[in-house]
Amino acid sequence: MGGAPLVSLLTDFGIRDTYVAEMKAAMLAVDPAIRFVDITHEVSPGDVAGARYFLERTWRRFPVGTVHLVVVDPGVGTERRAIAVSREGHGFVAPDNGVLGAVLDGADVVELAIPDGASPTFHGRDVFAPAAARLVTGVALTSLGTSCADPTRPVLSHARHDDGVMLGHVVHVDQFGNLVTDLPVPDRVDIVLHVGGRDVTPIRRTFGDVAFGELVAYVGSAGTIEVAVRDGSAARMLGLGRGAEVRVMPREP
Amino acid sequence: MGGAPLVSLLTDFGIRDTYVAEMKAAMLAVDPAIRFVDITHEVSPGDVAGARYFLERTWRRFPVGTVHLVVVDPGVGTERRAIAVSREGHGFVAPDNGVLGAVLDGADVVELAIPDGASPTFHGRDVFAPAAARLVTGVALTSLGTSCADPTRPVLSHARHDDGVMLGHVVHVDQFGNLVTDLPVPDRVDIVLHVGGRDVTPIRRTFGDVAFGELVAYVGSAGTIEVAVRDGSAARMLGLGRGAEVRVMPREP
Amino acid sequence: MGGAPLVSLLTDFGIRDTYVAEMKAAMLAVDPAIRFVDITHEVSPGDVAGARYFLERTWRRFPVGTVHLVVVDPGVGTERRAIAVSREGHGFVAPDNGVLGAVLDGADVVELAIPDGASPTFHGRDVFAPAAARLVTGVALTSLGTSCADPTRPVLSHARHDDGVMLGHVVHVDQFGNLVTDLPVPDRVDIVLHVGGRDVTPIRRTFGDVAFGELVAYVGSAGTIEVAVRDGSAARMLGLGRGAEVRVMPREP
């Protein structure tokens, strides 16, 4: 590896407070060579499912050896456990509240001890950051805590098939107002997508395949179907947000 | 050079989504030693001219060898070309939509191929980031693509002289509500500046040269005339934004 | 040290403009190996006291050798001095407007010269950043400027005791709407906290010690008393912001 130890950060701390910097300083106190990439700190406060989605779509893109520090932690200081996870050469450190739900399959998991003196309201700085720093600088996962056989596995909703109709949901609305769904690439082309009372068909390649201001469905950069408005906001045009239902069905002849 | 390869990033992706991190991860996959400086990700969605302005005022300040990755790309996935540019030891990678318009003079330009499998809606991650990573780690520009003789050159509006009057425009409103214009430093001191129905005179050194709440014109940090309100917002006081006309004329005796 | 020279940045420049990047570029021009950690750039415009608070709660957490670049500078270009400070192995560079008020005790202080050609409205880039870069790469403080015996020391308000009542104030409202006060940890447990017309008692460990939507007081991660609403915003519930009075008094039996 030509690079220094790398930690990605994913939190709901925003960028106005000093919380993210306090976590980075805590990691640099363990090893000043650690480098950081911010995934985002704009997860809605306490939105565990939103953070899980962001992590799921990004972690594999980082180099093997990266440790992902995920702190969306409404239960901080309560009985909820703190965990560290190893999978396919990547490390993960987070509260055990389901935020790592999409990376637990086939992973090794340990429960972290809460050090005496850790602030009961800021485990990000006093529990998770030091553990991430130690993990990324080569400390073995098993040295960080005790084996954990039953990490929290949220019931993940997935798009599902029902009588020729694929039913999914909007899982994210991005900066441009594009609606990201959990619908996989359809295996046939003569389909129609129902969303917000509108029919969109066919699945296009990109925004530019429709006229300005028109709705367009396409396979997005996360590999699932997205709905956008060319040079506009689909979220605003359709009045939809996360959780909205989206259906794909065969196009009537 | 004491430093690692350096890439600056300038996009309209905002900081809430994972798009910027996905681009950084794609670059680290090429070389984990690459370092990043974010210029800004808060370009208004699709605002090519705004991004061009931001790039123009910053690129020369970075060390020679820096590659500037500029992704404001409303035409992503269409026929618009992807280009990489070399000028005065700096590299640039961007869509060929005019966003590099201010750096093309005397530059070498190549057209990038679009790799099979690139997401048609996220060339930032799948086309531009890998090219920037290769360029910053020493791959020759000519190895990145085929020579491009006619990159898109937008018609750039500049301040112009007209009968003793210099006519310019507000090109940016900054965080403090300061109005940045494209008017160069006047060559005489007895001038008056007309903006938003107000006369401001003379050109001062800094905010503190006027009383609290007063309008002040001065030569800004980009080398052009700016208009501010001491401890206030000129944009709000004058109700002006980008594109507003500003005139400089001789002061009547 | 395994790490490169490290500079933290704390400004009111926001993240939309290129000002922060221009400062980083100016530092990289001095030494391309310098690394950066952003504390925050979302200090309210000109809010010297707010920046002082952010610096006070973070600087000691960084490794010895870090230089903290603090630019909240409404008086830029006026007679206000520019200073560099050394304390306990940390460096600080800032305008002499009180923003370093919490780190001056026992510190060495020099006044920086303003280089010819420095933009009178952007000392952050042309005065402070180059000085920070030189300081972090090993230039002696005394080589950066002339000794300064009387840096600006703001009158800092502290919580005070009065007849068994401890009177303090909200010093910060964070991203979650938590109210951070300047009240130290009480030396007795049978106390009640008055804030915004409400009584909160006793002091708890963490949010989870009360029911959803309830007010809770606890010792926060900065070591002072904070007031929060579990899974809500105390600032919104109480309609309070920075400066609001908070009282701690013995609980009536």
Short mmCIF file of N, CA, C and O in Angstrom, two decimals, chain C residues 89-205:
data_model
loop_
_atom_site.label_atom_id
_atom_site.label_comp_id
_atom_site.label_asym_id
_atom_site.label_seq_id
_atom_site.Cartn_x
_atom_site.Cartn_y
_atom_site.Cartn_z
N GLY C 89 3.21 23.36 23.36
CA GLY C 89 3.55 22.62 22.16
C GLY C 89 2.58 22.79 21.01
O GLY C 89 2.78 22.25 19.93
N HIS C 90 1.48 23.52 21.24
CA HIS C 90 0.53 23.85 20.17
C HIS C 90 0.81 25.26 19.65
O HIS C 90 1.21 26.14 20.41
N GLY C 91 0.55 25.47 18.38
CA GLY C 91 0.64 26.80 17.81
C GLY C 91 -0.75 27.33 17.47
O GLY C 91 -1.68 26.55 17.26
N PHE C 92 -0.87 28.65 17.43
CA PHE C 92 -2.14 29.31 17.10
C PHE C 92 -1.82 30.54 16.27
O PHE C 92 -0.89 31.28 16.58
N VAL C 93 -2.58 30.77 15.22
CA VAL C 93 -2.40 31.96 14.40
C VAL C 93 -3.79 32.55 14.18
O VAL C 93 -4.72 31.82 13.79
N ALA C 94 -3.94 33.86 14.42
CA ALA C 94 -5.27 34.45 14.39
C ALA C 94 -5.17 35.96 14.44
O ALA C 94 -4.12 36.51 14.78
N PRO C 95 -6.28 36.64 14.12
CA PRO C 95 -6.33 38.08 14.40
C PRO C 95 -6.36 38.31 15.91
O PRO C 95 -6.88 37.48 16.66
N ASP C 96 -5.82 39.44 16.33
CA ASP C 96 -5.77 39.74 17.77
C ASP C 96 -7.05 40.45 18.19
O ASP C 96 -7.05 41.61 18.58
N ASN C 97 -8.15 39.73 18.09
CA ASN C 97 -9.45 40.32 18.43
C ASN C 97 -10.13 39.59 19.58
O ASN C 97 -11.32 39.73 19.79
N GLY C 98 -9.36 38.80 20.31
CA GLY C 98 -9.94 38.08 21.44
C GLY C 98 -10.28 36.64 21.13
O GLY C 98 -10.61 35.86 22.02
N VAL C 99 -10.20 36.25 19.87
CA VAL C 99 -10.62 34.89 19.50
C VAL C 99 -9.69 33.84 20.13
O VAL C 99 -10.10 32.70 20.35
N LEU C 100 -8.47 34.25 20.46
CA LEU C 100 -7.55 33.33 21.15
C LEU C 100 -7.59 33.54 22.67
O LEU C 100 -6.73 33.04 23.39
N GLY C 101 -8.60 34.27 23.15
CA GLY C 101 -8.65 34.65 24.56
C GLY C 101 -8.50 33.49 25.53
O GLY C 101 -7.94 33.65 26.61
N ALA C 102 -8.97 32.32 25.15
CA ALA C 102 -8.95 31.19 26.09
C ALA C 102 -7.64 30.44 26.08
O ALA C 102 -7.46 29.51 26.87
N VAL C 103 -6.69 30.82 25.23
CA VAL C 103 -5.42 30.08 25.19
C VAL C 103 -4.22 30.95 25.52
O VAL C 103 -3.08 30.51 25.39
N LEU C 104 -4.45 32.19 25.97
CA LEU C 104 -3.32 33.12 26.15
C LEU C 104 -2.56 32.93 27.45
O LEU C 104 -1.39 33.32 27.55
N ASP C 105 -3.21 32.32 28.45
CA ASP C 105 -2.54 32.18 29.75
C ASP C 105 -1.27 31.35 29.63
O ASP C 105 -1.30 30.19 29.21
N GLY C 106 -0.15 31.97 30.00
CA GLY C 106 1.11 31.24 29.96
C GLY C 106 1.66 31.01 28.57
O GLY C 106 2.55 30.18 28.37
N ALA C 107 1.12 31.73 27.59
CA ALA C 107 1.53 31.51 26.20
C ALA C 107 2.57 32.53 25.76
O ALA C 107 2.66 33.63 26.32
N ASP C 108 3.37 32.17 24.78
CA ASP C 108 4.25 33.12 24.09
C ASP C 108 3.48 33.69 22.90
O ASP C 108 2.83 32.94 22.16
N VAL C 109 3.59 35.00 22.72
CA VAL C 109 2.81 35.67 21.69
C VAL C 109 3.71 36.59 20.87
O VAL C 109 4.52 37.32 21.43
N VAL C 110 3.58 36.51 19.55
CA VAL C 110 4.27 37.47 18.70
C VAL C 110 3.26 38.15 17.78
O VAL C 110 2.20 37.60 17.47
N GLU C 111 3.62 39.38 17.39
CA GLU C 111 2.81 40.11 16.42
C GLU C 111 3.38 39.86 15.03
O GLU C 111 4.58 40.00 14.81
N LEU C 112 2.51 39.49 14.11
CA LEU C 112 2.94 39.21 12.74
C LEU C 112 2.97 40.51 11.93
O LEU C 112 2.07 41.34 12.06
N ALA C 113 3.98 40.64 11.09
CA ALA C 113 3.99 41.75 10.15
C ALA C 113 2.99 41.44 9.03
O ALA C 113 2.75 40.27 8.71
N ILE C 114 2.39 42.49 8.47
CA ILE C 114 1.49 42.30 7.32
C ILE C 114 2.35 42.47 6.06
O ILE C 114 2.87 43.55 5.80
N PRO C 115 2.51 41.39 5.28
CA PRO C 115 3.37 41.50 4.09
C PRO C 115 2.81 42.52 3.10
O PRO C 115 1.59 42.68 2.99
N ASP C 116 3.74 43.23 2.41
CA ASP C 116 3.30 44.08 1.30
C ASP C 116 2.53 43.21 0.32
O ASP C 116 2.90 42.07 0.05
N GLY C 117 1.47 43.71 -0.20
CA GLY C 117 0.74 42.96 -1.21
C GLY C 117 -0.32 42.05 -0.64
O GLY C 117 -1.07 41.42 -1.39
N ALA C 118 -0.39 41.93 0.69
CA ALA C 118 -1.47 41.13 1.27
C ALA C 118 -2.80 41.80 0.96
O ALA C 118 -2.93 43.02 1.08
N SER C 119 -3.79 41.02 0.55
CA SER C 119 -5.11 41.58 0.32
C SER C 119 -5.65 42.16 1.63
O SER C 119 -5.69 41.45 2.63
N PRO C 120 -6.06 43.44 1.64
CA PRO C 120 -6.55 44.03 2.89
C PRO C 120 -7.86 43.41 3.39
O PRO C 120 -8.28 43.68 4.49
N THR C 121 -8.49 42.57 2.58
CA THR C 121 -9.74 41.94 3.03
C THR C 121 -9.61 40.44 3.18
O THR C 121 -10.61 39.76 3.46
N PHE C 122 -8.40 39.89 3.02
CA PHE C 122 -8.27 38.43 3.15
C PHE C 122 -6.91 38.08 3.77
O PHE C 122 -6.07 37.44 3.14
N HIS C 123 -6.72 38.54 5.00
CA HIS C 123 -5.50 38.18 5.73
C HIS C 123 -5.44 36.69 6.01
O HIS C 123 -4.36 36.14 6.21
N GLY C 124 -6.61 36.03 6.05
CA GLY C 124 -6.60 34.58 6.23
C GLY C 124 -5.69 33.89 5.24
O GLY C 124 -4.87 33.04 5.60
N ARG C 125 -5.78 34.27 4.00
CA ARG C 125 -4.97 33.66 2.94
C ARG C 125 -3.56 34.24 2.88
O ARG C 125 -2.60 33.49 2.68
N ASP C 126 -3.44 35.54 3.06
CA ASP C 126 -2.17 36.20 2.74
C ASP C 126 -1.30 36.49 3.96
O ASP C 126 -0.13 36.82 3.81
N VAL C 127 -1.86 36.39 5.16
CA VAL C 127 -1.08 36.64 6.38
C VAL C 127 -1.09 35.41 7.28
O VAL C 127 -0.05 34.86 7.62
N PHE C 128 -2.29 34.96 7.67
CA PHE C 128 -2.38 33.90 8.68
C PHE C 128 -1.96 32.53 8.14
O PHE C 128 -1.26 31.79 8.80
N ALA C 129 -2.42 32.19 6.94
CA ALA C 129 -2.10 30.86 6.41
C ALA C 129 -0.59 30.69 6.21
O ALA C 129 -0.02 29.67 6.64
N PRO C 130 0.09 31.64 5.58
CA PRO C 130 1.55 31.46 5.43
C PRO C 130 2.25 31.37 6.79
O PRO C 130 3.20 30.57 6.94
N ALA C 131 1.81 32.15 7.77
CA ALA C 131 2.45 32.09 9.09
C ALA C 131 2.19 30.73 9.73
O ALA C 131 3.09 30.13 10.33
N ALA C 132 0.97 30.22 9.61
CA ALA C 132 0.65 28.90 10.18
C ALA C 132 1.51 27.82 9.52
O ALA C 132 2.01 26.91 10.18
N ALA C 133 1.67 27.93 8.21
CA ALA C 133 2.46 26.93 7.48
C ALA C 133 3.92 26.96 7.93
O ALA C 133 4.54 25.91 8.12
N ARG C 134 4.45 28.16 8.13
CA ARG C 134 5.85 28.24 8.56
C ARG C 134 5.98 27.71 9.99
O ARG C 134 6.92 26.99 10.30
N LEU C 135 5.02 28.06 10.84
CA LEU C 135 5.09 27.62 12.23
C LEU C 135 5.00 26.10 12.33
O LEU C 135 5.76 25.46 13.08
N VAL C 136 4.12 25.50 11.55
CA VAL C 136 3.92 24.05 11.68
C VAL C 136 5.08 23.26 11.08
O VAL C 136 5.30 22.10 11.45
N THR C 137 5.83 23.90 10.19
CA THR C 137 6.96 23.19 9.58
C THR C 137 8.26 23.51 10.31
O THR C 137 9.33 23.20 9.79
N GLY C 138 8.15 24.13 11.49
CA GLY C 138 9.34 24.20 12.33
C GLY C 138 9.99 25.56 12.49
O GLY C 138 10.96 25.69 13.24
N VAL C 139 9.48 26.58 11.81
CA VAL C 139 10.03 27.93 12.02
C VAL C 139 9.71 28.35 13.46
O VAL C 139 8.60 28.14 13.94
N ALA C 140 10.68 28.93 14.13
CA ALA C 140 10.48 29.35 15.52
C ALA C 140 9.48 30.49 15.60
O ALA C 140 9.46 31.36 14.73
N LEU C 141 8.65 30.47 16.66
CA LEU C 141 7.67 31.54 16.85
C LEU C 141 8.34 32.90 16.79
O LEU C 141 7.83 33.83 16.15
N THR C 142 9.49 33.02 17.43
CA THR C 142 10.15 34.32 17.50
C THR C 142 10.67 34.78 16.14
O THR C 142 10.97 35.96 15.97
N SER C 143 10.77 33.86 15.19
CA SER C 143 11.18 34.26 13.84
C SER C 143 9.99 34.76 13.02
O SER C 143 10.17 35.33 11.95
N LEU C 144 8.78 34.53 13.54
CA LEU C 144 7.58 34.91 12.78
C LEU C 144 7.18 36.35 13.00
O LEU C 144 6.44 36.93 12.21
N GLY C 145 7.61 36.94 14.13
CA GLY C 145 7.17 38.31 14.41
C GLY C 145 7.87 38.84 15.65
O GLY C 145 8.79 38.22 16.18
N THR C 146 7.40 39.99 16.09
CA THR C 146 7.99 40.66 17.24
C THR C 146 7.15 40.36 18.48
O THR C 146 5.93 40.24 18.41
N SER C 147 7.82 40.25 19.62
CA SER C 147 7.13 39.87 20.85
C SER C 147 5.96 40.81 21.14
O SER C 147 6.05 42.02 20.94
N CYS C 148 4.88 40.23 21.60
CA CYS C 148 3.66 41.00 21.87
C CYS C 148 3.26 40.77 23.32
O CYS C 148 2.90 39.65 23.70
N ALA C 149 3.35 41.81 24.13
CA ALA C 149 3.14 41.65 25.58
C ALA C 149 1.68 41.83 25.97
O ALA C 149 1.28 41.43 27.06
N ASP C 150 0.88 42.40 25.10
CA ASP C 150 -0.48 42.76 25.50
C ASP C 150 -1.53 42.31 24.49
O ASP C 150 -2.32 43.13 24.01
N PRO C 151 -1.56 41.00 24.18
CA PRO C 151 -2.62 40.56 23.27
C PRO C 151 -3.99 40.83 23.88
O PRO C 151 -4.13 40.91 25.10
N THR C 152 -4.97 40.96 23.03
CA THR C 152 -6.33 41.28 23.48
C THR C 152 -6.90 40.15 24.33
O THR C 152 -7.01 39.02 23.88
N ARG C 153 -7.24 40.47 25.58
CA ARG C 153 -7.85 39.49 26.47
C ARG C 153 -9.29 39.89 26.72
O ARG C 153 -9.56 40.82 27.46
N PRO C 154 -10.22 39.20 26.12
CA PRO C 154 -11.62 39.55 26.34
C PRO C 154 -12.01 39.27 27.78
O PRO C 154 -11.41 38.42 28.43
N VAL C 155 -12.99 39.99 28.28
CA VAL C 155 -13.56 39.66 29.58
C VAL C 155 -14.42 38.43 29.38
O VAL C 155 -15.46 38.50 28.72
N LEU C 156 -13.96 37.30 29.88
CA LEU C 156 -14.70 36.06 29.68
C LEU C 156 -15.70 35.91 30.81
O LEU C 156 -15.37 36.03 31.98
N SER C 157 -16.95 35.66 30.46
CA SER C 157 -17.95 35.43 31.50
C SER C 157 -17.88 33.96 31.90
O SER C 157 -17.73 33.08 31.07
N HIS C 158 -17.94 33.73 33.17
CA HIS C 158 -17.94 32.36 33.67
C HIS C 158 -19.15 32.17 34.58
O HIS C 158 -19.68 33.15 35.12
N ALA C 159 -19.52 30.93 34.75
CA ALA C 159 -20.57 30.64 35.71
C ALA C 159 -20.09 31.12 37.08
O ALA C 159 -18.91 31.07 37.40
N ARG C 160 -21.02 31.65 37.91
CA ARG C 160 -20.58 32.12 39.22
C ARG C 160 -21.57 31.70 40.31
O ARG C 160 -22.76 31.50 40.06
N HIS C 161 -20.99 31.57 41.49
CA HIS C 161 -21.76 31.18 42.66
C HIS C 161 -22.36 32.40 43.31
O HIS C 161 -21.74 33.44 43.38
N ASP C 162 -23.57 32.27 43.81
CA ASP C 162 -24.21 33.40 44.47
C ASP C 162 -25.20 32.84 45.48
O ASP C 162 -26.28 32.39 45.09
N ASP C 163 -24.77 32.80 46.76
CA ASP C 163 -25.71 32.39 47.81
C ASP C 163 -26.26 30.98 47.60
O ASP C 163 -27.47 30.74 47.70
N GLY C 164 -25.37 30.07 47.26
CA GLY C 164 -25.83 28.70 47.07
C GLY C 164 -26.40 28.42 45.71
O GLY C 164 -26.69 27.28 45.36
N VAL C 165 -26.58 29.47 44.90
CA VAL C 165 -27.09 29.29 43.55
C VAL C 165 -25.93 29.48 42.57
O VAL C 165 -25.14 30.40 42.71
N MET C 166 -25.83 28.57 41.61
CA MET C 166 -24.83 28.71 40.57
C MET C 166 -25.52 29.26 39.33
O MET C 166 -26.49 28.67 38.84
N LEU C 167 -25.03 30.41 38.88
CA LEU C 167 -25.63 31.06 37.72
C LEU C 167 -24.73 30.92 36.50
O LEU C 167 -23.56 31.30 36.53
N GLY C 168 -25.26 30.36 35.43
CA GLY C 168 -24.48 30.22 34.20
C GLY C 168 -25.31 30.56 32.98
O GLY C 168 -26.43 31.07 33.10
N HIS C 169 -24.77 30.24 31.81
CA HIS C 169 -25.44 30.58 30.56
C HIS C 169 -25.26 29.48 29.54
O HIS C 169 -24.33 28.69 29.61
N VAL C 170 -26.17 29.46 28.59
CA VAL C 170 -26.00 28.61 27.42
C VAL C 170 -24.88 29.23 26.57
O VAL C 170 -24.97 30.40 26.19
N VAL C 171 -23.83 28.45 26.31
CA VAL C 171 -22.71 28.97 25.52
C VAL C 171 -22.74 28.43 24.09
O VAL C 171 -22.03 28.92 23.22
N HIS C 172 -23.56 27.43 23.84
CA HIS C 172 -23.61 26.86 22.49
C HIS C 172 -24.86 26.01 22.35
O HIS C 172 -25.27 25.33 23.28
N VAL C 173 -25.48 26.07 21.19
CA VAL C 173 -26.57 25.16 20.84
C VAL C 173 -26.06 24.28 19.72
O VAL C 173 -25.66 24.77 18.67
N ASP C 174 -26.07 22.97 19.93
CA ASP C 174 -25.44 22.12 18.92
C ASP C 174 -26.44 21.65 17.87
O ASP C 174 -27.63 22.00 17.91
N GLN C 175 -25.96 20.88 16.95
CA GLN C 175 -26.70 20.32 15.82
C GLN C 175 -28.00 19.61 16.23
O GLN C 175 -28.96 19.57 15.48
N PHE C 176 -27.98 19.04 17.44
CA PHE C 176 -29.14 18.28 17.90
C PHE C 176 -30.12 19.14 18.72
O PHE C 176 -31.09 18.63 19.23
N GLY C 177 -29.78 20.44 18.87
CA GLY C 177 -30.59 21.30 19.71
C GLY C 177 -30.26 21.16 21.18
O GLY C 177 -31.00 21.67 22.03
N ASN C 178 -29.16 20.49 21.50
CA ASN C 178 -28.72 20.40 22.89
C ASN C 178 -28.16 21.74 23.34
O ASN C 178 -27.44 22.41 22.59
N LEU C 179 -28.48 22.12 24.57
CA LEU C 179 -27.99 23.39 25.12
C LEU C 179 -26.74 23.12 25.96
O LEU C 179 -26.83 22.48 27.02
N VAL C 180 -25.61 23.59 25.50
CA VAL C 180 -24.36 23.44 26.25
C VAL C 180 -24.20 24.68 27.13
O VAL C 180 -24.27 25.80 26.64
N THR C 181 -24.00 24.47 28.44
CA THR C 181 -23.83 25.60 29.36
C THR C 181 -22.38 25.68 29.83
O THR C 181 -21.57 24.81 29.55
N ASP C 182 -22.09 26.77 30.56
CA ASP C 182 -20.76 26.91 31.17
C ASP C 182 -20.79 26.48 32.64
O ASP C 182 -19.86 26.76 33.39
N LEU C 183 -21.83 25.78 33.06
CA LEU C 183 -21.94 25.34 34.45
C LEU C 183 -21.08 24.08 34.67
O LEU C 183 -21.24 23.09 33.97
N PRO C 184 -20.20 24.15 35.66
CA PRO C 184 -19.36 22.98 35.94
C PRO C 184 -20.16 21.86 36.60
O PRO C 184 -21.32 22.04 36.97
N VAL C 185 -19.53 20.71 36.71
CA VAL C 185 -20.16 19.56 37.38
C VAL C 185 -20.47 19.95 38.82
O VAL C 185 -19.59 20.37 39.55
N PRO C 186 -21.74 19.84 39.25
CA PRO C 186 -22.08 20.20 40.63
C PRO C 186 -21.43 19.24 41.62
O PRO C 186 -21.23 18.06 41.31
N ASP C 187 -21.10 19.74 42.83
CA ASP C 187 -20.44 18.88 43.81
C ASP C 187 -21.44 18.19 44.72
O ASP C 187 -21.08 17.51 45.67
N ARG C 188 -22.70 18.35 44.44
CA ARG C 188 -23.71 17.61 45.19
C ARG C 188 -24.77 17.11 44.22
O ARG C 188 -24.92 17.63 43.11
N VAL C 189 -25.51 16.10 44.63
CA VAL C 189 -26.45 15.49 43.69
C VAL C 189 -27.88 15.99 43.84
O VAL C 189 -28.66 15.94 42.88
N ASP C 190 -28.22 16.49 45.03
CA ASP C 190 -29.61 16.89 45.24
C ASP C 190 -29.82 18.34 44.79
O ASP C 190 -30.06 19.23 45.59
N ILE C 191 -29.67 18.55 43.51
CA ILE C 191 -29.82 19.89 42.95
C ILE C 191 -30.92 19.89 41.90
O ILE C 191 -31.35 18.84 41.42
N VAL C 192 -31.36 21.11 41.60
CA VAL C 192 -32.34 21.27 40.52
C VAL C 192 -31.81 22.36 39.59
O VAL C 192 -31.16 23.31 40.03
N LEU C 193 -32.07 22.17 38.32
CA LEU C 193 -31.60 23.11 37.31
C LEU C 193 -32.81 23.85 36.75
O LEU C 193 -33.79 23.24 36.34
N HIS C 194 -32.73 25.18 36.79
CA HIS C 194 -33.80 26.00 36.21
C HIS C 194 -33.36 26.51 34.85
O HIS C 194 -32.30 27.13 34.74
N VAL C 195 -34.16 26.26 33.87
CA VAL C 195 -33.83 26.76 32.54
C VAL C 195 -35.12 26.97 31.75
O VAL C 195 -35.98 26.09 31.72
N GLY C 196 -35.28 28.16 31.20
CA GLY C 196 -36.44 28.45 30.37
C GLY C 196 -37.76 28.20 31.08
O GLY C 196 -38.71 27.71 30.47
N GLY C 197 -37.82 28.53 32.38
CA GLY C 197 -39.06 28.38 33.12
C GLY C 197 -39.35 26.95 33.54
O GLY C 197 -40.42 26.65 34.08
N ARG C 198 -38.42 26.05 33.32
CA ARG C 198 -38.61 24.64 33.66
C ARG C 198 -37.61 24.22 34.72
O ARG C 198 -36.48 24.72 34.76
N ASP C 199 -38.01 23.29 35.55
CA ASP C 199 -37.09 22.67 36.51
C ASP C 199 -36.70 21.30 36.00
O ASP C 199 -37.57 20.50 35.62
N VAL C 200 -35.40 21.03 36.00
CA VAL C 200 -34.94 19.72 35.56
C VAL C 200 -34.11 19.13 36.70
O VAL C 200 -33.21 19.78 37.22
N THR C 201 -34.42 17.89 37.08
CA THR C 201 -33.71 17.26 38.18
C THR C 201 -33.94 15.77 38.12
O THR C 201 -35.01 15.34 37.68
N PRO C 202 -33.04 14.94 38.55
CA PRO C 202 -31.66 15.29 38.91
C PRO C 202 -30.78 15.35 37.67
O PRO C 202 -31.29 15.26 36.55
N ILE C 203 -29.45 15.49 37.88
CA ILE C 203 -28.50 15.39 36.77
C ILE C 203 -28.38 13.91 36.40
O ILE C 203 -28.09 13.07 37.25
N ARG C 204 -28.61 13.58 35.12
CA ARG C 204 -28.58 12.20 34.67
C ARG C 204 -27.24 11.88 34.00
O ARG C 204 -26.42 12.77 33.78
N ARG C 205 -27.10 10.63 33.62
CA ARG C 205 -25.89 10.22 32.91
C ARG C 205 -25.98 10.52 31.41
O ARG C 205 -25.04 11.00 30.80
#
